[in-house]
Amino acid sequence: MGLLCPCFQLCSISSRMGEGFAYACCCSQIAPFTLRAKLRAEQGIQGSLCNDAIMISFCGNCVLCQMDRELKAIGK
């Protein structure tokens, strides 16, 4: 899904993280950054905003797949 329909996957991730489906639709440019930072903070995952920006810029689909797996691992 991350490769063929990243917009749908972003909306799914946003909903599962409690931000709602509309957040990802209305704020699609910043949603991957904010959701990744939120997930890292909630789960105690090390990283930085700079690293997030680089990863999302160069491999956004991979980041969405990674976030999806993290959410599944914690039961969301």
Short mmCIF file of C-alpha atoms in Angstrom, two decimals:
data_model
loop_
_atom_site.label_atom_id
_atom_site.label_comp_id
_atom_site.label_asym_id
_atom_site.label_seq_id
_atom_site.Cartn_x
_atom_site.Cartn_y
_atom_site.Cartn_z
CA MET A 1 0.00 0.00 0.00
CA GLY A 2 2.88 2.37 0.77
CA LEU A 3 4.15 2.15 -2.78
CA LEU A 4 0.89 2.23 -4.69
CA CYS A 5 -1.23 4.49 -2.52
CA PRO A 6 0.83 6.47 0.01
CA CYS A 7 -1.95 9.05 0.50
CA PHE A 8 -4.33 6.38 1.74
CA GLN A 9 -1.64 4.92 4.00
CA LEU A 10 -0.92 8.36 5.46
CA CYS A 11 -4.62 8.83 6.20
CA SER A 12 -4.76 5.41 7.84
CA ILE A 13 -1.73 6.17 10.01
CA SER A 14 -3.15 9.54 11.00
CA SER A 15 -6.46 7.99 12.04
CA ARG A 16 -4.77 5.23 14.03
CA MET A 17 -2.67 7.81 15.87
CA GLY A 18 -5.76 9.75 16.93
CA GLU A 19 -5.30 12.70 14.59
CA GLY A 20 -8.18 11.81 12.33
CA PHE A 21 -8.47 11.09 8.64
CA ALA A 22 -8.94 14.74 7.72
CA TYR A 23 -5.63 15.85 9.25
CA ALA A 24 -3.64 13.85 6.70
CA CYS A 25 -5.83 15.12 3.86
CA CYS A 26 -5.77 18.79 4.83
CA CYS A 27 -2.15 18.92 5.99
CA SER A 28 -0.58 16.38 3.65
CA GLN A 29 2.64 18.39 3.33
CA ILE A 30 3.46 18.43 7.05
CA ALA A 31 1.54 15.38 8.28
CA PRO A 32 4.35 12.84 7.70
CA PHE A 33 6.76 15.00 9.72
CA THR A 34 4.44 15.64 12.63
CA LEU A 35 3.12 12.10 12.80
CA ARG A 36 6.62 10.62 12.73
CA ALA A 37 7.76 12.99 15.50
CA LYS A 38 4.68 12.13 17.55
CA LEU A 39 5.23 8.38 17.12
CA ARG A 40 8.89 8.71 18.09
CA ALA A 41 7.99 10.72 21.21
CA GLU A 42 5.22 8.35 22.30
CA GLN A 43 7.34 5.21 21.82
CA GLY A 44 10.66 6.59 23.01
CA ILE A 45 12.30 6.05 19.63
CA GLN A 46 15.53 7.97 19.20
CA GLY A 47 15.87 10.33 16.28
CA SER A 48 15.72 13.97 15.31
CA LEU A 49 13.56 16.27 13.25
CA CYS A 50 16.46 16.74 10.84
CA ASN A 51 16.73 12.99 10.31
CA ASP A 52 12.97 12.76 9.87
CA ALA A 53 13.05 15.48 7.20
CA ILE A 54 15.84 13.75 5.29
CA MET A 55 14.16 10.34 5.43
CA ILE A 56 10.75 11.68 4.40
CA SER A 57 12.25 13.76 1.57
CA PHE A 58 14.24 10.93 0.05
CA CYS A 59 12.14 7.88 0.91
CA GLY A 60 8.71 9.00 2.08
CA ASN A 61 7.02 5.75 1.10
CA CYS A 62 9.53 3.77 3.18
CA VAL A 63 8.87 6.02 6.17
CA LEU A 64 5.13 5.43 5.90
CA CYS A 65 5.68 1.67 5.77
CA GLN A 66 7.95 1.87 8.81
CA MET A 67 5.38 3.90 10.76
CA ASP A 68 2.67 1.44 9.78
CA ARG A 69 4.75 -1.49 11.10
CA GLU A 70 5.48 0.38 14.36
CA LEU A 71 1.77 1.01 14.90
CA LYS A 72 0.93 -2.64 14.21
CA ALA A 73 3.64 -3.72 16.66
CA ILE A 74 2.02 -1.68 19.46
CA GLY A 75 -1.47 -2.84 18.56
CA LYS A 76 -2.85 0.27 16.87
#
